[in-house]
PDB file of C-alpha atoms in Angstrom:
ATOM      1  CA  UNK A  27      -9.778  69.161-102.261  1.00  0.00           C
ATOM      2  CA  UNK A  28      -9.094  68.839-106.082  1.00  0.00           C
ATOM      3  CA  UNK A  29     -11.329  71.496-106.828  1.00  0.00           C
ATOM      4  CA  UNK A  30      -8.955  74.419-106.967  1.00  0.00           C
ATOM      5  CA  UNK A  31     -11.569  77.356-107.418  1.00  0.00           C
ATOM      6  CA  UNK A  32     -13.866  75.960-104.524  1.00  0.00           C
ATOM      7  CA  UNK A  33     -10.749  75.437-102.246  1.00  0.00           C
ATOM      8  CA  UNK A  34      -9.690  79.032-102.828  1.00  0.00           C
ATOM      9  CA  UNK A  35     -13.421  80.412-102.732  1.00  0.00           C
ATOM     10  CA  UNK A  36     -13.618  79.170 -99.251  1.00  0.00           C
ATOM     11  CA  UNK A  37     -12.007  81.359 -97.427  1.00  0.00           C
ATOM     12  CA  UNK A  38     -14.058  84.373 -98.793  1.00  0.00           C
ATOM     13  CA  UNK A  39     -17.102  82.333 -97.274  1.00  0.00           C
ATOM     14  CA  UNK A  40     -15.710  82.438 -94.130  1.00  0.00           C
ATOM     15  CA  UNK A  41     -16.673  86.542 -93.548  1.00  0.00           C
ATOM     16  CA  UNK A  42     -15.089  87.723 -89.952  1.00  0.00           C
ATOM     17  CA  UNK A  43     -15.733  84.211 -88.679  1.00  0.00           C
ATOM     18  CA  UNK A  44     -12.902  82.650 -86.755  1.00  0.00           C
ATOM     19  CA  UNK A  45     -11.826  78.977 -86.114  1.00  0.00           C
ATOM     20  CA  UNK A  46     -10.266  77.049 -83.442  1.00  0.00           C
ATOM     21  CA  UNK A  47      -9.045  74.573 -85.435  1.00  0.00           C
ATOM     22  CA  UNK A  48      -8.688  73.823 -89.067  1.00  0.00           C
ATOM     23  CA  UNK A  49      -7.764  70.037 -89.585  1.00  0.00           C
ATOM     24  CA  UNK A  50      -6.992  69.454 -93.278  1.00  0.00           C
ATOM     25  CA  UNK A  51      -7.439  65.434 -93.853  1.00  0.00           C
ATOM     26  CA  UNK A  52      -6.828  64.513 -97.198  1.00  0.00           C
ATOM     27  CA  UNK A  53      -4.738  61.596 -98.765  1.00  0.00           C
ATOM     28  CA  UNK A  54      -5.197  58.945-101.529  1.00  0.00           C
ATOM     29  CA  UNK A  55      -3.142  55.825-101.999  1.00  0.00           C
ATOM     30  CA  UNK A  56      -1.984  56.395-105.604  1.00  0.00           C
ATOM     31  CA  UNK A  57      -2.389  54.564-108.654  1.00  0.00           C
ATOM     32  CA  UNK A  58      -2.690  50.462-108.033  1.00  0.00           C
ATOM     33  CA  UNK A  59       1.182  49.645-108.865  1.00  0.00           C
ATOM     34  CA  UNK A  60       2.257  52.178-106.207  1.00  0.00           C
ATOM     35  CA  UNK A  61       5.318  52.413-108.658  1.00  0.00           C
ATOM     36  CA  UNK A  62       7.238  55.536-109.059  1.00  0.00           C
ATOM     37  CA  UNK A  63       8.731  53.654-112.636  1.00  0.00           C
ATOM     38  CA  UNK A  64       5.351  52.693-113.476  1.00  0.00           C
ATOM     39  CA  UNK A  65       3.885  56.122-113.101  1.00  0.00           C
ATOM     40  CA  UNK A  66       2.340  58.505-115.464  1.00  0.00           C
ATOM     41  CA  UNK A  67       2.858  62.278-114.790  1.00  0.00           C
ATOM     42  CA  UNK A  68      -0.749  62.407-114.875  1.00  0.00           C
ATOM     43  CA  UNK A  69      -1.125  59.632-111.835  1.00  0.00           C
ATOM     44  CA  UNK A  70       1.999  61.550-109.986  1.00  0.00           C
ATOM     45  CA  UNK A  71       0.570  65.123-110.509  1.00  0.00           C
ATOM     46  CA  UNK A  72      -2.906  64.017-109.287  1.00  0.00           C
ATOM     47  CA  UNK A  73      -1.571  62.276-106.138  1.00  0.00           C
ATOM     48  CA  UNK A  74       0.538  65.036-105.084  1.00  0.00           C
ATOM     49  CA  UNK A  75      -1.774  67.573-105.810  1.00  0.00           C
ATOM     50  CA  UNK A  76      -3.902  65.809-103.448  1.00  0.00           C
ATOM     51  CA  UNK A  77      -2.047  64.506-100.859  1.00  0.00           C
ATOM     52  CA  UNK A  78       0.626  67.627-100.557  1.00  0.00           C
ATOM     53  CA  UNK A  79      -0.520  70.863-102.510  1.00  0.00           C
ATOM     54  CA  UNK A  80      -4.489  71.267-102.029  1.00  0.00           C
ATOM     55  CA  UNK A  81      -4.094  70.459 -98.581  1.00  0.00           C
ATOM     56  CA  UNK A  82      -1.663  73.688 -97.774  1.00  0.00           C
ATOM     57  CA  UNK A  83      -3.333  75.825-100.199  1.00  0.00           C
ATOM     58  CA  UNK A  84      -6.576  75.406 -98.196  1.00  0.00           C
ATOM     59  CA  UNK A  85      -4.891  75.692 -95.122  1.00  0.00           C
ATOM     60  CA  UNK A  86      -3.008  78.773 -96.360  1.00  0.00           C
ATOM     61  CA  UNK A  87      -6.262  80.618 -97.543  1.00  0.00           C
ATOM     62  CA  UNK A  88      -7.469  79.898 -94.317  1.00  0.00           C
ATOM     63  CA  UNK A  89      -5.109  81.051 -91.610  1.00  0.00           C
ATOM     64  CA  UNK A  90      -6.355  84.394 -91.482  1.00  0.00           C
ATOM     65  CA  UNK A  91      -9.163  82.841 -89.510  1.00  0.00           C
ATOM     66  CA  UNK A  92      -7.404  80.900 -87.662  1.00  0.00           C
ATOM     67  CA  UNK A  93      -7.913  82.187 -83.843  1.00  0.00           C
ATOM     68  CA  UNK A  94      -4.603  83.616 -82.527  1.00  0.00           C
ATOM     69  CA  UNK A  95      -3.511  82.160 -79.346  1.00  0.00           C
ATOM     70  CA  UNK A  96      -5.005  78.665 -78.913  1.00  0.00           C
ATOM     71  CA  UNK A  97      -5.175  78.355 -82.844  1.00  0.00           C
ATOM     72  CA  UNK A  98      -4.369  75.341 -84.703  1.00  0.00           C
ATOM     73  CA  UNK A  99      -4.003  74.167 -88.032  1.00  0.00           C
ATOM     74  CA  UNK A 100      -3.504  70.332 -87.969  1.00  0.00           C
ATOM     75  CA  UNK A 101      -2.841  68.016 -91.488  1.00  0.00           C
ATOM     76  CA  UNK A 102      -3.192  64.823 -90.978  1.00  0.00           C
ATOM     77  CA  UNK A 103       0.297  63.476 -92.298  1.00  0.00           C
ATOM     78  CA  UNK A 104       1.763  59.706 -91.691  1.00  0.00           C
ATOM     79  CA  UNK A 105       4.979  58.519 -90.938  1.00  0.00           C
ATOM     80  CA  UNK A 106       5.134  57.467 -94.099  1.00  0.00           C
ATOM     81  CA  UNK A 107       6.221  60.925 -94.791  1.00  0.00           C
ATOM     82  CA  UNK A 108       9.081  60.782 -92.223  1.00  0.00           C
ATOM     83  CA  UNK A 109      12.435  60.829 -94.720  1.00  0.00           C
ATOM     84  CA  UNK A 110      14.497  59.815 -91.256  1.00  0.00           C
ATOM     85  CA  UNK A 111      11.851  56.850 -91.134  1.00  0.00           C
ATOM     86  CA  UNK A 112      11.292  55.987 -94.373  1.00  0.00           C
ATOM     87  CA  UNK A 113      11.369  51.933 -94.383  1.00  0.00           C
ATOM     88  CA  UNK A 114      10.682  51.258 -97.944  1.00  0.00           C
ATOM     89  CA  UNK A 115       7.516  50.649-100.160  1.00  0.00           C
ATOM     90  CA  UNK A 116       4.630  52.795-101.159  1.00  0.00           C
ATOM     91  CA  UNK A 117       7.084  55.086-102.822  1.00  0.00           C
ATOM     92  CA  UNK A 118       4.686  57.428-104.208  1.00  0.00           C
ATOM     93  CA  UNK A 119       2.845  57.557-101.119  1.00  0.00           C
ATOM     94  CA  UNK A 120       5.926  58.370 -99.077  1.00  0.00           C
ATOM     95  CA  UNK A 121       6.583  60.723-101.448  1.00  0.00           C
ATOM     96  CA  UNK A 122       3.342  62.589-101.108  1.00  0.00           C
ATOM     97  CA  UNK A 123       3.138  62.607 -97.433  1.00  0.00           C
ATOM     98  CA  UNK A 124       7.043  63.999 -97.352  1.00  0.00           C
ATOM     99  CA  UNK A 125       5.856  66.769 -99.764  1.00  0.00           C
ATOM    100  CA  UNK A 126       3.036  67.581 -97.640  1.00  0.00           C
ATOM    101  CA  UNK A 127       5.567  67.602 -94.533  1.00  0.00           C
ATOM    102  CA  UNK A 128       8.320  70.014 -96.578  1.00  0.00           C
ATOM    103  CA  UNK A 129       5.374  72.112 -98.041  1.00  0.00           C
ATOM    104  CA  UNK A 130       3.778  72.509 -94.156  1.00  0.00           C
ATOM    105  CA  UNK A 131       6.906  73.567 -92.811  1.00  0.00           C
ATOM    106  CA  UNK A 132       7.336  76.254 -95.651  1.00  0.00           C
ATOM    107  CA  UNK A 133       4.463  77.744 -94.663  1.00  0.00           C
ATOM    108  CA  UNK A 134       5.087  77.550 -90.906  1.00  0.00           C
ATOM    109  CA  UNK A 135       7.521  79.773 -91.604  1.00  0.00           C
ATOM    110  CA  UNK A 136       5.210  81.985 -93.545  1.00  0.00           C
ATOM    111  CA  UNK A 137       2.787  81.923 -90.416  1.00  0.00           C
ATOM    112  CA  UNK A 138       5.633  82.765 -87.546  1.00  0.00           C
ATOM    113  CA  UNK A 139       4.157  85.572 -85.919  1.00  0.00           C
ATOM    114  CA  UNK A 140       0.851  84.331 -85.987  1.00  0.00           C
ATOM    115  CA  UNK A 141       0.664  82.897 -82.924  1.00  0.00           C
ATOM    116  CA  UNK A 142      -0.344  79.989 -84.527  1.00  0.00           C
ATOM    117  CA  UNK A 143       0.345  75.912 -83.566  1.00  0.00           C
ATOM    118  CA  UNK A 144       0.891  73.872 -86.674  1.00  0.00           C
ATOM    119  CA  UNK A 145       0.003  70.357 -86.579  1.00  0.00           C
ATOM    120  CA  UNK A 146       1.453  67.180 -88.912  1.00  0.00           C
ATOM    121  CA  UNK A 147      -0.242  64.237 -87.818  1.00  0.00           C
ATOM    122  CA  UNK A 148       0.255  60.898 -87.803  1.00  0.00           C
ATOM    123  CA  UNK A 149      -3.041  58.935 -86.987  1.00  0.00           C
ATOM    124  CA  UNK A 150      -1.510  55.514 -86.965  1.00  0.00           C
ATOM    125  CA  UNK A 151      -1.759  52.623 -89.358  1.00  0.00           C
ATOM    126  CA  UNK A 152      -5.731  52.142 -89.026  1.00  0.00           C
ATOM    127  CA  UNK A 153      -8.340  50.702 -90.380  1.00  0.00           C
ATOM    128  CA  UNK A 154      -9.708  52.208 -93.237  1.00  0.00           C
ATOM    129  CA  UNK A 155     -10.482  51.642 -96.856  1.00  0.00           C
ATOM    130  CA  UNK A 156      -7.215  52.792 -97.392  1.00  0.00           C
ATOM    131  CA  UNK A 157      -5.086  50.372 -94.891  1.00  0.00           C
ATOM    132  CA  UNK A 158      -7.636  47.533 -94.764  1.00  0.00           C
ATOM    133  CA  UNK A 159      -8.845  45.101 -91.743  1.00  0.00           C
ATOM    134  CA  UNK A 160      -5.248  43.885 -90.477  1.00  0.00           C
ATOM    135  CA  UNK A 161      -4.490  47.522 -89.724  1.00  0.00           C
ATOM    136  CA  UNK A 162      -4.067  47.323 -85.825  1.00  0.00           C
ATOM    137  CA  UNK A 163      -5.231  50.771 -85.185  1.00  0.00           C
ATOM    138  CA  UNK A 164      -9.121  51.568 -84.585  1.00  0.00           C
ATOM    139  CA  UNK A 165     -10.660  54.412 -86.656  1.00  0.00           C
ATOM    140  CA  UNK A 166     -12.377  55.623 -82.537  1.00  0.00           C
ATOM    141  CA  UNK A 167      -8.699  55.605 -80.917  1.00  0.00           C
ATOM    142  CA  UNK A 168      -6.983  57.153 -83.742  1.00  0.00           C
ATOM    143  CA  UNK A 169      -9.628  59.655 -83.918  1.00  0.00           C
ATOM    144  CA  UNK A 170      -9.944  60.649 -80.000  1.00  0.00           C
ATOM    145  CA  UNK A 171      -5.758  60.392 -80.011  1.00  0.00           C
ATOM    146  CA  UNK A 172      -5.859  63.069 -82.270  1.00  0.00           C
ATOM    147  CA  UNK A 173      -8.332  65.235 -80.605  1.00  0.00           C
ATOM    148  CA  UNK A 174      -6.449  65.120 -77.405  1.00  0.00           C
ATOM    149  CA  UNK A 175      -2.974  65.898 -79.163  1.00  0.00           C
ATOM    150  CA  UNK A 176      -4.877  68.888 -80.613  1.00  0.00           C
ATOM    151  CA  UNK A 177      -6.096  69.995 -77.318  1.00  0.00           C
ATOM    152  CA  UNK A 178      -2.495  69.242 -75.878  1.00  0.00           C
ATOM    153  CA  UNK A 179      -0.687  71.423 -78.441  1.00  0.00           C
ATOM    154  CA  UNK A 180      -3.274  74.302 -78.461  1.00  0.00           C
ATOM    155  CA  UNK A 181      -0.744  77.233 -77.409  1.00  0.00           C
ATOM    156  CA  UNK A 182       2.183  75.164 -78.082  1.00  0.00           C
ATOM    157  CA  UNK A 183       3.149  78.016 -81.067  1.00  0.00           C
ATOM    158  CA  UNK A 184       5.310  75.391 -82.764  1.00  0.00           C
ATOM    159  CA  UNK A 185       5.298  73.150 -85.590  1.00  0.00           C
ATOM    160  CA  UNK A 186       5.269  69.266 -84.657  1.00  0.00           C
ATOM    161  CA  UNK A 187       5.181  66.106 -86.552  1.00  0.00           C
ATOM    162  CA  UNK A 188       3.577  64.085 -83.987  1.00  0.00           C
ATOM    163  CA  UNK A 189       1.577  60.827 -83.627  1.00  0.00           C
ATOM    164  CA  UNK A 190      -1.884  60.340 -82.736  1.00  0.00           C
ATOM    165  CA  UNK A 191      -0.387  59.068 -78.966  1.00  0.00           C
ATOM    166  CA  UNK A 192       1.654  62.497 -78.498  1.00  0.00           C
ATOM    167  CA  UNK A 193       4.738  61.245 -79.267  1.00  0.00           C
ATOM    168  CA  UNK A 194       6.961  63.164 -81.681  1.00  0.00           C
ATOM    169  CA  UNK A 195       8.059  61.979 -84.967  1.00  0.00           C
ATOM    170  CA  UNK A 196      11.739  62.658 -86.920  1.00  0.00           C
ATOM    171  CA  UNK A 197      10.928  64.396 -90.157  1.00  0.00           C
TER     172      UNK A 197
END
């Protein structure tokens, strides 16, 4: 994802070939502290780069084979990006994940026309690396949840912030 000249080589790969789906999953916690005063510009420009501006770029450079229709472009967000929800904590993190949501709906408006769905996801708090083992949510159901809001918002041509159980999220 960090690797700017492979993300925007990777489109060119692509030929005439066209996708269903493009689901751009990317995100990294952040430095250790998790503090925005404790930050280097270094630590804040790598986890935004990551976790809000490679993931559109790649999504942007692919669109154009993105099948119109039933086509989807999905990033997996969190509510941790919500500003209406915003509970605190992680403040970097939140931070990332709200750029990611203000960056995706930037370029839903570049894509109207497209007849296009755009996709930010929230898979749930689950159990990852990244979460750890109290996490309630199972890597299997957030992953099939997903799938089947995917499926469900194929042809939707809108942009959602949704959940990996369907349910709509404020931004």
């Amino acid at each position: 994802m960090d690797d700017t000249a492979a993300v925007d080589g990777f489109a060119a790969t692509m030929g005439g070939k066209m996708l269903d789906v493009v689901l751009v999953n990317a995100g990294v916690a952040g430095p250790e502290h998790r503090s925005a005063s404790a930050a280097t510009a270094a630590e804040i420009g790598a986890l935004m780069f990551t976790n809000a501006i490679a993931p559109v770029r790649l999504a942007r450079s692919l669109a154009g084979h993105v099948r119109p229709g039933n086509g989807v472009i999905a990033f997996t967000s969190s509510v941790m990006g919500s500003v209406a929800l915003n509970t605190g904590g992680h403040e970097l993190y939140r931070a990332s994940k709200a750029a990611l949501n203000s960056l995706s709906r930037g370029l839903w408006g570049e894509l109207q026309g497209r007849d296009l769905t755009l996709l930010s996801l929230h898979p749930g708090w689950v159990r990852t690396d990244m979460a750890g083992p109290s996490a309630p949510v199972s890597v299997e159901d957030s992953a099939a949840g997903l799938v089947k809001v995917i499926e469900d918002q194929a042809g939707a041509h809108k942009h959602l912030f949704i959940d990996y159980q369907g349910n709509e999220m404020a931004w």
